[in-house]
Short mmCIF file of C-alpha atoms in Angstrom, two decimals:
data_model
loop_
_atom_site.label_atom_id
_atom_site.label_comp_id
_atom_site.label_asym_id
_atom_site.label_seq_id
_atom_site.Cartn_x
_atom_site.Cartn_y
_atom_site.Cartn_z
CA MET A 1 115.27 167.87 96.64
CA GLY A 2 114.14 170.67 94.83
CA GLN A 3 116.65 170.30 91.99
CA PRO A 4 116.25 169.21 88.27
CA ILE A 5 117.35 165.62 87.68
CA GLU A 6 119.76 167.15 84.79
CA ASP A 7 121.68 168.37 87.75
CA LEU A 8 122.05 165.23 89.88
CA LYS A 9 123.99 162.10 90.13
CA ILE A 10 121.60 159.52 91.59
CA ILE A 11 121.97 155.93 92.42
CA THR A 12 118.66 153.94 92.09
CA CYS A 13 118.34 150.57 94.00
CA HIS A 14 115.46 148.36 93.30
CA LEU A 15 115.71 145.74 96.10
CA GLY A 16 112.99 143.22 96.37
CA ASN A 17 112.47 139.59 95.23
CA GLY A 18 114.10 140.84 91.71
CA CYS A 19 116.89 143.24 92.37
CA SER A 20 118.98 145.89 90.41
CA ILE A 21 120.92 148.93 90.78
CA SER A 22 121.22 152.03 88.19
CA ALA A 23 123.58 154.83 88.24
CA VAL A 24 121.79 157.82 86.81
CA ASP A 25 124.08 160.67 86.01
CA HIS A 26 122.50 163.99 85.24
CA GLY A 27 119.35 162.28 83.99
CA ILE A 28 120.92 159.54 82.06
CA ALA A 29 121.12 156.06 83.11
CA VAL A 30 124.85 155.10 82.30
CA ASP A 31 125.13 151.81 83.90
CA THR A 32 123.03 149.15 85.57
CA SER A 33 123.74 145.97 87.33
CA MET A 34 121.40 143.80 84.88
CA GLY A 35 123.24 142.36 81.79
CA PHE A 36 122.10 140.42 78.98
CA THR A 37 119.39 139.08 81.33
CA PRO A 38 118.18 140.24 84.83
CA LEU A 39 120.02 137.40 86.14
CA ASP A 40 123.11 139.40 86.27
CA GLY A 41 124.29 141.79 89.31
CA LEU A 42 122.87 141.38 92.59
CA MET A 43 121.71 138.52 94.54
CA MET A 44 118.15 138.18 94.41
CA GLY A 45 115.18 136.07 96.03
CA THR A 46 115.84 133.07 93.52
CA ARG A 47 118.26 134.40 91.23
CA CYS A 48 122.11 134.16 91.73
CA GLY A 49 123.22 137.28 90.36
CA ALA A 50 126.75 137.97 89.12
CA ILE A 51 128.77 134.65 89.59
CA ASP A 52 132.03 133.10 88.17
CA PRO A 53 131.26 132.08 84.62
CA ALA A 54 133.41 128.74 85.13
CA ILE A 55 130.55 127.44 87.58
CA ILE A 56 128.40 126.60 84.55
CA PRO A 57 130.90 124.23 83.07
CA PHE A 58 131.85 122.85 86.53
CA LEU A 59 128.00 122.21 87.31
CA GLU A 60 127.89 120.39 83.87
CA GLU A 61 130.45 118.31 84.36
CA ALA A 62 130.71 117.72 88.36
CA GLU A 63 126.53 117.37 88.74
CA ASP A 64 125.77 116.11 85.42
CA LEU A 65 123.16 119.08 84.86
CA THR A 66 122.17 120.11 81.30
CA PRO A 67 122.04 123.76 80.17
CA PRO A 68 118.14 124.03 80.69
CA GLN A 69 118.50 122.58 84.32
CA ILE A 70 121.63 125.04 85.40
CA ASN A 71 119.21 127.77 83.81
CA GLU A 72 116.44 126.73 86.29
CA LEU A 73 118.90 126.43 89.00
CA MET A 74 120.51 129.85 88.43
CA ASN A 75 117.22 131.79 87.80
CA LYS A 76 114.51 129.93 90.23
CA LYS A 77 116.52 128.03 92.87
CA SER A 78 119.44 130.21 93.91
CA GLY A 79 119.54 133.59 95.79
CA LEU A 80 118.17 133.89 99.13
CA LEU A 81 116.40 130.55 98.92
CA GLY A 82 119.39 128.73 97.49
CA VAL A 83 121.84 130.22 100.18
CA SER A 84 119.26 130.22 103.22
CA GLY A 85 117.46 126.88 102.23
CA ILE A 86 114.49 128.73 103.62
CA SER A 87 112.51 131.09 101.40
CA ASN A 88 113.11 133.48 98.67
CA ASP A 89 111.15 135.97 101.02
CA MET A 90 113.75 138.52 102.87
CA ARG A 91 111.15 138.53 105.82
CA ASP A 92 111.64 134.66 106.35
CA VAL A 93 115.15 134.87 106.09
CA ARG A 94 115.40 137.69 108.17
CA LYS A 95 113.56 135.73 110.97
CA GLY A 96 115.62 132.92 110.54
CA ALA A 97 118.82 134.87 110.70
CA GLU A 98 117.46 136.27 114.33
CA GLU A 99 116.69 132.75 115.34
CA GLY A 100 120.43 131.98 114.47
CA ASN A 101 120.11 130.04 111.33
CA GLU A 102 123.73 130.12 109.99
CA ARG A 103 122.57 129.95 106.41
CA ALA A 104 119.82 132.30 106.71
CA VAL A 105 122.50 134.72 108.30
CA LEU A 106 124.97 134.02 105.31
CA ALA A 107 122.26 134.80 103.00
CA TYR A 108 121.15 138.07 104.58
CA GLU A 109 124.86 139.05 104.69
CA MET A 110 125.60 138.04 101.33
CA TYR A 111 122.60 140.21 99.99
CA ALA A 112 123.78 143.19 101.67
CA HIS A 113 127.07 142.82 100.43
CA SER A 114 126.19 142.70 97.05
CA ILE A 115 124.44 145.86 97.38
CA ARG A 116 127.26 147.71 98.81
CA LYS A 117 129.60 146.21 96.23
CA TYR A 118 127.44 148.06 93.24
CA LEU A 119 127.12 151.23 95.30
CA GLY A 120 130.82 151.52 95.49
CA GLN A 121 131.04 150.75 91.85
CA TYR A 122 128.91 153.41 90.81
CA LEU A 123 130.27 155.87 93.30
CA VAL A 124 133.54 155.68 91.67
CA GLU A 125 131.87 155.66 88.09
CA MET A 126 130.29 158.94 88.43
CA ALA A 127 132.68 160.35 90.97
CA GLY A 128 130.17 160.49 93.72
CA CYS A 129 126.54 161.13 93.96
CA ASP A 130 123.97 163.29 95.26
CA ALA A 131 121.28 160.71 96.22
CA ILE A 132 120.94 157.21 96.81
CA VAL A 133 117.16 155.97 96.07
CA LEU A 134 115.54 152.69 97.53
CA THR A 135 112.47 151.24 96.43
CA ALA A 136 110.85 147.84 95.97
CA GLY A 137 109.59 145.32 99.10
CA VAL A 138 112.96 145.47 100.79
CA GLY A 139 114.34 148.85 99.93
CA GLU A 140 111.21 150.11 101.24
CA ASN A 141 110.46 148.16 104.29
CA CYS A 142 113.48 146.39 105.66
CA ASP A 143 114.98 148.96 107.94
CA ARG A 144 117.47 146.48 109.16
CA MET A 145 119.12 145.73 105.53
CA ARG A 146 119.15 149.56 105.16
CA ARG A 147 121.17 149.77 108.22
CA ILE A 148 123.49 147.13 107.17
CA VAL A 149 124.10 148.28 103.71
CA PHE A 150 125.01 151.97 104.77
CA ALA A 151 127.07 151.16 107.83
CA GLY A 152 130.18 152.90 107.97
CA LEU A 153 130.05 154.76 104.99
CA GLN A 154 129.74 158.22 106.74
CA PRO A 155 133.40 158.81 105.19
CA LEU A 156 131.82 158.82 101.96
CA GLY A 157 129.26 161.28 102.95
CA ILE A 158 126.50 158.66 103.25
CA ILE A 159 124.94 159.40 106.78
CA LEU A 160 121.91 157.31 107.66
CA ASP A 161 119.59 158.53 110.34
CA GLN A 162 118.93 155.75 112.52
CA GLU A 163 115.60 157.19 114.05
CA LYS A 164 114.07 157.95 110.44
CA ASN A 165 115.42 154.66 109.42
CA ARG A 166 113.47 152.80 111.75
CA ARG A 167 110.12 154.84 111.34
CA ASP A 168 107.26 153.15 109.58
CA TYR A 169 106.00 155.32 107.02
CA HIS A 170 104.54 152.54 104.85
CA GLY A 171 103.69 153.89 101.10
CA LYS A 172 105.35 157.27 101.56
CA GLU A 173 108.18 158.86 100.01
CA ARG A 174 110.75 160.05 102.64
CA PHE A 175 114.23 161.02 103.33
CA ILE A 176 116.10 158.54 105.87
CA SER A 177 119.39 160.23 105.73
CA ARG A 178 120.71 162.61 108.22
CA ASP A 179 120.04 166.39 107.44
CA ASP A 180 123.60 167.11 107.58
CA SER A 181 124.20 164.17 105.06
CA PRO A 182 125.90 165.29 101.87
CA VAL A 183 124.23 162.39 100.08
CA LYS A 184 120.82 162.11 100.65
CA ILE A 185 118.99 158.68 101.10
CA ILE A 186 115.42 158.76 99.99
CA VAL A 187 112.88 155.78 100.03
CA ILE A 188 110.32 156.15 97.08
CA PRO A 189 107.67 153.22 96.91
CA THR A 190 107.54 151.32 93.45
CA ASN A 191 104.58 151.66 91.44
CA GLU A 192 105.33 149.12 88.73
CA GLU A 193 101.84 148.80 87.49
CA PHE A 194 101.76 152.41 86.66
CA MET A 195 104.97 152.26 85.07
CA ILE A 196 103.58 149.49 82.67
CA ALA A 197 100.46 151.28 82.08
CA GLN A 198 102.23 154.55 81.14
CA ASP A 199 104.84 152.50 78.71
CA THR A 200 101.92 150.71 77.15
CA LEU A 201 99.90 153.97 76.44
CA SER A 202 102.96 155.23 75.11
CA ILE A 203 103.57 152.23 72.85
CA VAL A 204 99.81 152.26 71.60
CA SER A 205 99.86 156.00 70.85
CA ASP A 206 102.78 155.87 68.68
CA LEU A 207 101.22 152.72 66.78
CA LYS A 208 98.09 154.86 66.02
CA LYS A 209 100.32 157.77 64.36
#
């Protein structure tokens, strides 16, 4: 964008099998969809995301489930997999939705809805934003999901360029917002292995001091 991060308000969206959204206000992460664990927040591949806490005692009583079983259910058998009944892979869920599978359609729409909820929350929290960044498997590669997420947000200054959104620039950083969009929409490929390596080097270097 040609501006220092200290001058910008950015919402970062890591959308894949695991998901999180963060509000980055002038270079400082001021909020994130994750809570005590990564289970909170967005609906994910197998994680349920944010739910009514009363669901837990309900499952204990109505389904006779133990706390470890509920933990397993919420972390490994919910999300896209649990709702669609097909897969935790967005590609499989999208295919099922396009074929008319009602549960797959519901899972697809719920995934998009949870993203839109947090976008709205962070837009209000930061009183607007300059850019929305998309990354990870779904954020980088699923043009249909991006189209659903940004549908109707023009009044908020978020204008998706449909042609740019459809183009396949696999593995490359790119703008997918219209040139006249006040809020820029940017796809940036994730590189988690590189970030882990950087953090490991930093920790090891500090230990040697």
